[in-house]
Coordinates of C-alpha atoms and ligand atoms in Angstrom, one line a residue:
M1 CA -60.6 15.4 56.9
D2 CA -64.3 14.9 56.2
K3 CA -65.7 13.8 52.8
E4 CA -66.9 17.3 51.9
D5 CA -63.4 18.7 51.9
R6 CA -61.4 15.8 50.5
K7 CA -60.4 16.6 46.9
I8 CA -60.2 13.4 44.8
A9 CA -58.9 13.0 41.2
V10 CA -60.0 10.1 39.1
I11 CA -57.8 9.6 36.0
G12 CA -59.6 8.0 33.0
G13 CA -63.1 8.4 31.8
G14 CA -63.8 4.8 30.8
L15 CA -66.2 2.5 32.6
S16 CA -63.9 2.0 35.6
G17 CA -63.3 5.7 36.2
L18 CA -67.0 6.6 35.8
V19 CA -68.1 3.9 38.2
I20 CA -65.6 5.1 40.7
A21 CA -66.5 8.8 40.4
E22 CA -70.2 8.0 40.5
G23 CA -69.7 5.7 43.5
L24 CA -67.7 8.4 45.4
N25 CA -70.5 10.9 44.8
K26 CA -73.0 8.5 46.2
K27 CA -70.8 8.0 49.2
G28 CA -71.0 11.7 49.9
Y29 CA -67.6 12.9 48.5
K30 CA -68.4 16.3 47.0
N31 CA -65.0 17.2 45.5
V32 CA -64.4 14.6 42.8
T33 CA -62.8 15.6 39.5
L34 CA -62.6 13.1 36.6
F35 CA -59.8 13.7 33.9
E36 CA -60.2 12.1 30.5
K37 CA -57.5 12.6 27.8
N38 CA -59.9 12.3 24.9
E39 CA -62.8 14.6 23.9
R40 CA -65.2 11.8 24.6
L41 CA -66.0 9.7 27.7
G42 CA -66.3 5.9 27.5
G43 CA -62.8 4.5 26.6
K44 CA -63.4 1.0 25.3
L45 CA -67.2 1.5 25.5
H46 CA -67.4 3.3 22.2
T47 CA -70.7 3.5 20.3
I48 CA -70.9 5.1 16.9
W49 CA -73.9 6.0 14.7
Y50 CA -74.7 5.4 11.1
K51 CA -78.1 6.2 9.5
G52 CA -79.8 6.4 12.9
K53 CA -78.5 3.1 14.1
S54 CA -75.9 2.4 16.8
Y55 CA -72.8 0.3 16.2
E56 CA -70.0 -0.7 18.6
L57 CA -66.3 0.0 18.0
G58 CA -65.4 -1.3 21.5
A59 CA -67.4 -3.6 23.8
I60 CA -70.4 -5.2 22.3
F61 CA -72.5 -6.9 25.0
G62 CA -73.0 -7.9 28.6
L63 CA -73.8 -11.4 29.6
P64 CA -76.9 -12.6 31.6
S65 CA -74.3 -13.8 34.2
Y66 CA -73.0 -10.3 34.8
S67 CA -74.5 -9.6 38.2
K68 CA -72.6 -6.4 38.9
L69 CA -73.7 -5.0 35.5
K70 CA -77.3 -5.9 36.4
G71 CA -76.9 -4.0 39.7
L72 CA -75.5 -0.9 37.9
M73 CA -78.3 -1.0 35.3
K74 CA -81.0 -1.3 38.0
R75 CA -79.5 1.7 39.9
L76 CA -79.3 3.8 36.7
N77 CA -82.6 2.5 35.4
I78 CA -81.2 1.2 32.1
K79 CA -83.2 -1.4 30.2
I80 CA -81.9 -4.1 27.8
D81 CA -83.5 -2.9 24.6
G82 CA -80.9 -3.7 21.9
P83 CA -80.8 -6.1 19.0
K84 CA -80.6 -9.9 19.6
L85 CA -77.2 -11.2 18.6
S86 CA -76.6 -14.4 16.7
R87 CA -73.5 -16.4 15.8
T88 CA -72.6 -18.6 12.9
N89 CA -69.2 -20.3 12.5
Y90 CA -67.4 -20.4 9.2
N91 CA -64.2 -21.6 7.6
A92 CA -62.1 -19.1 5.7
D93 CA -64.0 -19.7 2.5
G94 CA -67.3 -18.7 4.0
Q95 CA -68.7 -22.2 4.5
K96 CA -70.7 -22.9 7.6
I97 CA -69.0 -25.3 10.1
M98 CA -69.7 -26.9 13.5
P99 CA -67.6 -25.4 16.4
I100 CA -67.1 -28.8 18.0
P101 CA -66.9 -32.0 15.8
K102 CA -69.7 -34.5 16.6
E103 CA -67.3 -37.1 17.9
N104 CA -66.0 -34.7 20.6
L105 CA -69.4 -33.8 22.0
G106 CA -69.4 -36.6 24.6
D107 CA -66.0 -35.4 26.0
F108 CA -67.2 -31.8 25.9
V109 CA -70.1 -32.6 28.2
E110 CA -67.9 -34.6 30.6
E111 CA -65.4 -31.7 30.7
L112 CA -68.1 -29.1 31.2
E113 CA -69.5 -31.1 34.2
R114 CA -66.0 -31.3 35.7
L115 CA -65.1 -27.7 35.2
P116 CA -66.9 -26.0 38.2
H117 CA -65.5 -28.6 40.6
V118 CA -61.9 -28.0 39.4
L119 CA -62.4 -24.2 39.6
D120 CA -63.8 -24.4 43.1
I121 CA -60.4 -24.9 44.6
Y122 CA -59.1 -21.5 43.3
K123 CA -59.7 -19.0 46.1
S124 CA -57.9 -16.2 44.1
L125 CA -60.7 -16.3 41.5
K126 CA -63.4 -15.5 44.1
N127 CA -62.5 -12.0 45.2
A128 CA -62.4 -8.8 43.2
S129 CA -58.8 -7.9 44.4
I130 CA -56.2 -10.4 43.3
K131 CA -54.2 -12.0 46.1
N132 CA -52.5 -15.3 46.8
I133 CA -52.7 -16.5 43.2
E134 CA -52.4 -20.3 43.1
P135 CA -49.3 -21.3 41.1
T136 CA -51.1 -23.3 38.4
L137 CA -53.2 -20.2 37.5
M138 CA -50.0 -18.4 36.6
L139 CA -49.3 -20.9 33.8
P140 CA -50.5 -20.2 30.2
F141 CA -54.1 -21.3 29.9
S142 CA -53.3 -24.0 27.4
K143 CA -50.9 -25.6 29.9
W144 CA -53.5 -25.3 32.6
C145 CA -56.0 -27.2 30.3
D146 CA -53.4 -29.9 29.7
I147 CA -52.8 -30.4 33.4
N148 CA -56.5 -30.7 34.0
Q149 CA -57.2 -32.8 30.9
F150 CA -59.6 -30.2 29.3
E151 CA -58.9 -31.0 25.7
V152 CA -62.2 -29.9 24.2
L153 CA -62.7 -27.0 26.5
K154 CA -59.3 -25.6 25.4
T155 CA -60.8 -25.2 21.9
V156 CA -64.1 -23.9 23.1
Y157 CA -62.2 -21.2 25.1
I158 CA -60.3 -20.2 22.0
H159 CA -63.6 -19.8 20.2
Y160 CA -64.9 -17.5 23.0
F161 CA -61.7 -15.9 24.2
T162 CA -59.2 -15.5 21.4
I163 CA -62.0 -14.5 19.0
F164 CA -62.7 -11.3 20.9
G165 CA -59.1 -10.1 20.8
L166 CA -58.2 -11.4 24.2
G167 CA -55.1 -13.2 23.0
N168 CA -53.3 -16.5 22.4
I169 CA -54.0 -19.0 25.2
D170 CA -50.5 -20.4 24.8
E171 CA -49.3 -17.1 26.2
V172 CA -52.0 -15.5 28.4
P173 CA -52.0 -17.0 31.9
A174 CA -55.0 -19.1 33.1
L175 CA -55.7 -16.5 35.8
Y176 CA -56.8 -13.9 33.2
V177 CA -58.8 -16.4 31.0
L178 CA -60.7 -17.8 34.0
R179 CA -61.4 -14.4 35.6
I180 CA -62.7 -13.0 32.3
M181 CA -64.6 -16.2 31.5
N182 CA -65.5 -18.1 34.7
Y183 CA -67.8 -21.1 34.6
Y184 CA -71.0 -19.0 34.7
H185 CA -69.9 -16.6 32.0
L186 CA -68.9 -19.6 29.8
M187 CA -72.3 -21.1 30.2
S188 CA -73.9 -17.7 29.5
F189 CA -71.7 -17.4 26.3
M190 CA -73.5 -20.5 24.9
Q191 CA -76.8 -18.7 25.1
I192 CA -76.1 -16.0 22.5
P193 CA -79.6 -14.6 21.8
E194 CA -79.8 -13.7 25.6
F195 CA -76.8 -11.4 25.5
Y196 CA -77.4 -7.9 26.8
T197 CA -77.3 -5.1 24.2
W198 CA -78.7 -1.6 24.1
K199 CA -80.6 0.2 21.4
N200 CA -78.3 3.2 22.0
G201 CA -75.3 1.1 22.4
V202 CA -73.0 0.3 25.4
S203 CA -72.5 4.1 25.6
S204 CA -75.9 4.2 27.3
L205 CA -74.1 3.1 30.4
I206 CA -71.6 5.9 30.1
E207 CA -74.2 8.6 29.5
S208 CA -76.2 7.6 32.5
L209 CA -73.1 7.4 34.7
S210 CA -71.8 10.8 33.6
K211 CA -75.0 12.5 34.6
E212 CA -74.2 11.6 38.2
I213 CA -70.7 13.2 38.1
G214 CA -70.3 16.9 38.7
D215 CA -66.8 17.8 37.6
I216 CA -65.6 16.1 34.3
R217 CA -62.6 17.5 32.4
L218 CA -62.4 16.3 28.8
G219 CA -59.4 16.5 26.5
Q220 CA -57.2 16.8 29.6
K221 CA -54.5 14.2 29.6
V222 CA -52.8 13.7 32.9
M223 CA -49.1 13.9 32.2
D224 CA -47.6 13.7 35.7
I225 CA -48.5 13.2 39.4
T226 CA -46.1 14.6 42.0
L227 CA -46.1 14.3 45.8
S228 CA -45.9 17.5 47.7
S229 CA -44.1 17.9 51.1
K230 CA -47.5 18.2 52.8
G231 CA -48.5 14.8 51.4
T232 CA -50.9 16.2 48.8
L233 CA -50.7 15.3 45.1
W234 CA -50.2 17.7 42.2
I235 CA -51.8 16.6 38.9
Q236 CA -50.2 18.1 35.8
T237 CA -52.4 18.2 32.7
K238 CA -51.5 19.6 29.3
F239 CA -53.1 22.9 30.6
E240 CA -52.8 23.3 34.4
R241 CA -51.5 22.0 37.7
L242 CA -54.1 21.1 40.3
E243 CA -53.8 19.9 43.9
F244 CA -55.7 16.9 45.3
H245 CA -55.7 14.8 48.5
Q246 CA -56.2 11.5 46.8
V247 CA -55.8 10.2 43.2
I248 CA -57.3 7.0 41.6
I249 CA -55.7 5.9 38.4
T250 CA -57.9 3.9 36.1
A251 CA -56.1 4.7 32.8
S252 CA -53.4 2.3 31.4
L253 CA -50.9 1.9 34.3
D254 CA -47.9 1.5 32.1
E255 CA -48.3 5.1 31.0
F256 CA -47.7 6.1 34.6
S257 CA -44.5 4.0 35.2
H258 CA -42.4 7.2 35.4
L259 CA -44.0 8.6 38.5
H260 CA -41.3 9.8 40.9
F261 CA -42.7 8.1 44.0
W262 CA -42.6 4.5 42.5
D263 CA -39.6 2.4 43.4
Q264 CA -37.5 0.6 40.8
D265 CA -39.6 -2.7 41.1
M266 CA -42.8 -0.9 40.5
R267 CA -41.5 0.9 37.4
Q268 CA -40.3 -2.5 36.0
Y269 CA -43.6 -4.1 36.8
L270 CA -45.6 -1.4 35.1
N271 CA -43.4 -1.6 32.0
S272 CA -43.9 -5.3 31.8
I273 CA -47.6 -5.0 31.1
K274 CA -48.4 -6.5 27.6
Y275 CA -51.4 -5.8 25.3
Q276 CA -53.0 -7.3 22.3
S277 CA -53.2 -5.1 19.2
F278 CA -56.8 -5.6 18.2
N279 CA -58.4 -3.7 15.3
V280 CA -62.0 -2.9 14.7
Y281 CA -63.1 -1.7 11.3
A282 CA -66.5 -0.2 10.5
F283 CA -67.3 -0.9 6.8
I284 CA -70.2 0.4 4.7
V285 CA -71.2 -2.4 2.3
N286 CA -73.7 -2.7 -0.5
K287 CA -75.4 -5.7 1.0
V288 CA -75.0 -6.4 4.7
P289 CA -74.4 -10.0 5.6
K290 CA -76.7 -11.6 8.2
G291 CA -75.9 -11.8 11.9
C292 CA -72.5 -12.4 13.4
G293 CA -69.9 -14.7 11.8
C294 CA -66.9 -16.2 13.5
I295 CA -64.1 -17.5 11.3
L296 CA -62.6 -20.2 13.4
E297 CA -59.6 -21.0 11.2
N298 CA -58.3 -17.4 11.7
L299 CA -57.8 -18.0 15.4
S300 CA -54.5 -19.8 15.0
P301 CA -51.5 -17.6 15.5
S302 CA -50.3 -18.2 11.9
R303 CA -53.5 -16.5 10.6
R304 CA -53.0 -13.2 12.5
G305 CA -54.3 -10.2 10.6
H306 CA -57.3 -12.1 9.2
I307 CA -60.8 -11.5 10.2
T308 CA -61.8 -13.2 13.5
I309 CA -65.4 -12.0 13.6
W310 CA -67.7 -9.8 11.7
D311 CA -70.9 -8.4 13.2
A312 CA -74.0 -7.1 11.5
R313 CA -76.0 -6.1 14.5
W314 CA -79.2 -4.9 12.9
D315 CA -81.4 -6.7 10.4
I316 CA -80.5 -4.6 7.4
Y317 CA -79.9 -6.4 4.1
D318 CA -79.2 -3.6 1.7
E319 CA -76.6 -0.9 2.1
G320 CA -75.4 -0.6 5.7
M321 CA -72.6 -1.1 8.2
V322 CA -70.7 -4.2 9.2
I323 CA -68.1 -4.3 12.0
V324 CA -65.1 -6.4 11.5
Y325 CA -62.5 -7.5 14.1
A326 CA -58.9 -8.6 13.5
Y327 CA -55.5 -8.8 15.3
D328 CA -52.5 -6.9 13.8
P329 CA -50.8 -9.0 11.1
P330 CA -47.3 -10.3 11.9
E331 CA -44.6 -7.6 11.6
D332 CA -43.0 -9.3 8.5
S333 CA -46.4 -9.4 6.6
K334 CA -46.1 -7.9 3.1
L335 CA -49.8 -6.9 3.1
S336 CA -51.3 -4.0 5.2
S337 CA -54.0 -4.9 7.8
L338 CA -56.6 -3.3 5.6
D339 CA -55.6 -5.2 2.4
I340 CA -55.9 -8.5 4.3
I341 CA -59.3 -7.6 5.7
K342 CA -60.6 -6.4 2.4
E343 CA -59.5 -9.7 0.7
D344 CA -61.2 -11.7 3.4
L345 CA -64.4 -9.7 3.0
L346 CA -64.5 -10.3 -0.7
R347 CA -63.9 -14.1 -0.2
L348 CA -66.8 -14.1 2.2
G349 CA -69.0 -12.6 -0.5
V350 CA -69.2 -9.0 0.8
K351 CA -69.3 -6.7 -2.2
N352 CA -67.7 -3.2 -2.4
P353 CA -66.6 -2.7 1.3
R354 CA -65.8 1.0 2.0
L355 CA -64.0 1.8 5.3
Y356 CA -66.0 4.2 7.4
Q357 CA -64.1 4.2 10.6
A358 CA -61.3 2.2 12.3
K359 CA -60.0 1.8 15.8
R360 CA -56.8 0.1 17.0
W361 CA -57.1 -0.9 20.6
K362 CA -54.5 -1.7 23.2
H363 CA -56.6 -4.5 24.3
C364 CA -56.5 -7.1 27.1
P365 CA -53.6 -6.0 29.3
Y366 CA -51.8 -8.9 31.1
V367 CA -48.5 -9.8 32.6
D368 CA -46.8 -13.1 31.7
T369 CA -46.1 -16.2 33.9
D370 CA -42.7 -15.0 35.1
T371 CA -44.0 -11.6 36.1
L372 CA -46.9 -13.2 38.0
E373 CA -44.5 -15.5 39.7
S374 CA -42.3 -12.6 40.8
G375 CA -45.3 -11.1 42.7
F376 CA -46.8 -8.5 40.4
Y377 CA -50.3 -8.4 42.0
D378 CA -49.0 -8.6 45.6
K379 CA -46.9 -5.5 44.8
M380 CA -49.9 -3.7 43.2
E381 CA -52.3 -4.5 46.0
N382 CA -49.8 -3.6 48.7
L383 CA -49.3 -0.2 47.1
Q384 CA -53.1 0.6 47.2
G385 CA -53.4 3.9 49.2
M386 CA -49.7 4.4 49.6
N387 CA -48.9 8.1 49.0
N388 CA -52.7 8.5 48.7
V389 CA -52.6 6.9 45.2
F390 CA -55.0 4.1 44.3
L391 CA -55.0 1.8 41.3
A392 CA -57.9 0.4 39.3
G393 CA -58.8 -0.1 35.6
E394 CA -58.2 -3.1 33.4
I395 CA -54.9 -4.6 34.6
M396 CA -56.2 -4.6 38.1
S397 CA -59.7 -5.8 37.4
M398 CA -58.9 -8.1 34.4
L399 CA -61.2 -6.4 32.0
S400 CA -64.7 -7.0 30.8
I401 CA -67.6 -4.8 31.7
E402 CA -68.4 -7.0 34.7
N403 CA -64.9 -7.2 36.1
C404 CA -64.3 -3.4 35.8
I405 CA -67.5 -2.7 37.7
W406 CA -66.7 -5.4 40.3
Y407 CA -63.2 -4.2 41.0
S408 CA -64.1 -0.5 41.0
E409 CA -67.0 -1.0 43.5
D410 CA -64.8 -3.2 45.6
L411 CA -62.0 -0.6 45.7
L412 CA -64.6 2.0 47.0
E413 CA -65.8 -0.5 49.6
R414 CA -62.2 -1.2 50.8
F415 CA -60.8 2.3 50.9
F416 CA -63.5 5.0 50.8
Ligands
FAD501 C1 -62.9 -4.3 20.8 C2 -63.3 -4.6 22.2 C3 -64.4 -5.4 22.5 C4 -64.8 -5.6 23.8 N1 -65.9 -6.3 24.0 C5 -66.4 -6.5 25.2 C6 -67.7 -7.1 25.5 O1 -68.4 -7.4 24.5 N2 -68.1 -7.3 26.7 C7 -67.3 -7.0 27.8 O2 -67.8 -7.2 28.9 N3 -66.1 -6.3 27.6 C8 -65.7 -6.1 26.4 N4 -64.5 -5.4 26.2 C9 -63.7 -5.0 27.4 C10 -64.3 -3.8 28.0 O3 -64.8 -2.9 27.1 C11 -63.2 -3.1 28.9 O4 -62.6 -4.0 29.7 C12 -63.7 -1.9 29.7 O5 -64.5 -1.1 29.0 C13 -62.4 -1.1 30.3 O6 -62.8 0.0 31.0 P1 -61.7 0.9 31.8 O7 -62.4 2.1 32.2 O8 -61.1 0.1 32.8 O9 -60.6 1.2 30.7 P2 -60.7 2.1 29.4 O10 -62.0 1.9 28.7 O11 -59.5 1.8 28.6 O12 -60.6 3.6 29.9 C14 -59.5 4.2 30.3 C15 -59.7 5.7 30.0 O13 -58.5 6.4 30.4 C16 -58.2 7.4 29.5 N5 -56.8 7.8 29.7 C17 -55.7 7.1 29.3 N6 -54.6 7.8 29.7 C18 -55.0 9.0 30.3 C19 -54.4 10.0 30.9 N7 -53.0 10.1 30.9 N8 -55.1 11.1 31.4 C20 -56.5 11.0 31.3 N9 -57.2 10.0 30.8 C21 -56.4 9.0 30.3 C22 -58.5 6.7 28.1 O14 -58.7 7.7 27.1 C23 -59.8 6.0 28.5 O15 -60.9 6.7 28.2 C24 -64.1 -5.1 24.9 C25 -63.0 -4.3 24.6 C26 -62.6 -4.0 23.3 C27 -61.4 -3.1 23.1

């Protein structure tokens, strides 16, 4: 069947789905339909507006080391024109602190020099699709650090990884940490003012991509996909049933674990995907604090629920918006998430915070060491294209703007 006639459904209107739908269009596929369950596109790229200024409820920035993002922006003619970010580290009482104690700086330099040589042996980190994962990468990241004697780097990774809601390094396997933050991204992370931001927010990427896609269906959750006797696929939304030749799922894959054509192993695998519950609060405050503040004490598992970062992205010092980030508190916590956050804000000297908008994300999907060892990604990659169904999105690409573009473009190269 030629490209003109082949009907392709893309499920999910986040960055991955949009990059795939735009890429298919560019490759000459004329019958591409994108389904998004919400009334807005973008998924975890979610810009909001207050008094004429953009703020982010989801992703905040790109890094200078994001080469795939650079390529996409060039293609779509998007410029980096957003505010310069800054970062100051605090203790829970609002006093400024150094991220690495002076006496550890020598070890830090030595570990940083050693890191690229250690990473070089891991072939599975070099390709977009995840195959032949080396056994040590399946271990929790903190164990991987211990094996490789990266004592200071372990803490530095917590400051850059855990702080953004990506999870506890005693649980998340090294594979995820090192794909999300490879050596080049780690080095980029240390040059904060150079981060990429956009005046109109990360949603600038979404707006430009969506202009290239003909058939977008909003507010249309895909509930089921069934295989017909002719080998075509029926997509069932809340409203209608439509027939396609191929389907690409970029939405959370655990929500599709019930599909009738998966075998028992696949169902179990999809149900084993774990997430971080990460909350983003947009507060209006009388006097906006300056820049971006990271509260390093709150990164320990015992301080879950407390603020990990706050971000005041624009130089406004009177009434305005500040964005605050925190994991869910432990289940036995007597205080609600909002009470904890408000108390923290008051302790940091923020007066009269009023909640404007909040978002609870199912953030950073991952599978644990046992599931990796039992062959999760081999199964996923072997299933690509089977029954004309393809898999992309965060669990396949291992999140971040860069990795989602990388995986999505690679999927198109491999199969379309
Ligand atoms: C708070 C936060 C901060 C972040 N900060 C950064 C950052 O600064 N830099 C960075 O590089 N990355 C960051 N990330 C990660 C990055 O935003 C994501 O990895 C990326 O945007 C994921 O894109 P995606 O399209 O794969 O998934 P998603 O954005 O999750 O998109 C999936 C889409 O599928 C839709 N959907 C779900 N189910 C269905 C269904 N049944 N039918 C139809 N549609 C469905 C959803 O509504 C959603 O729109 C951050 C993420 C969060 C949450």
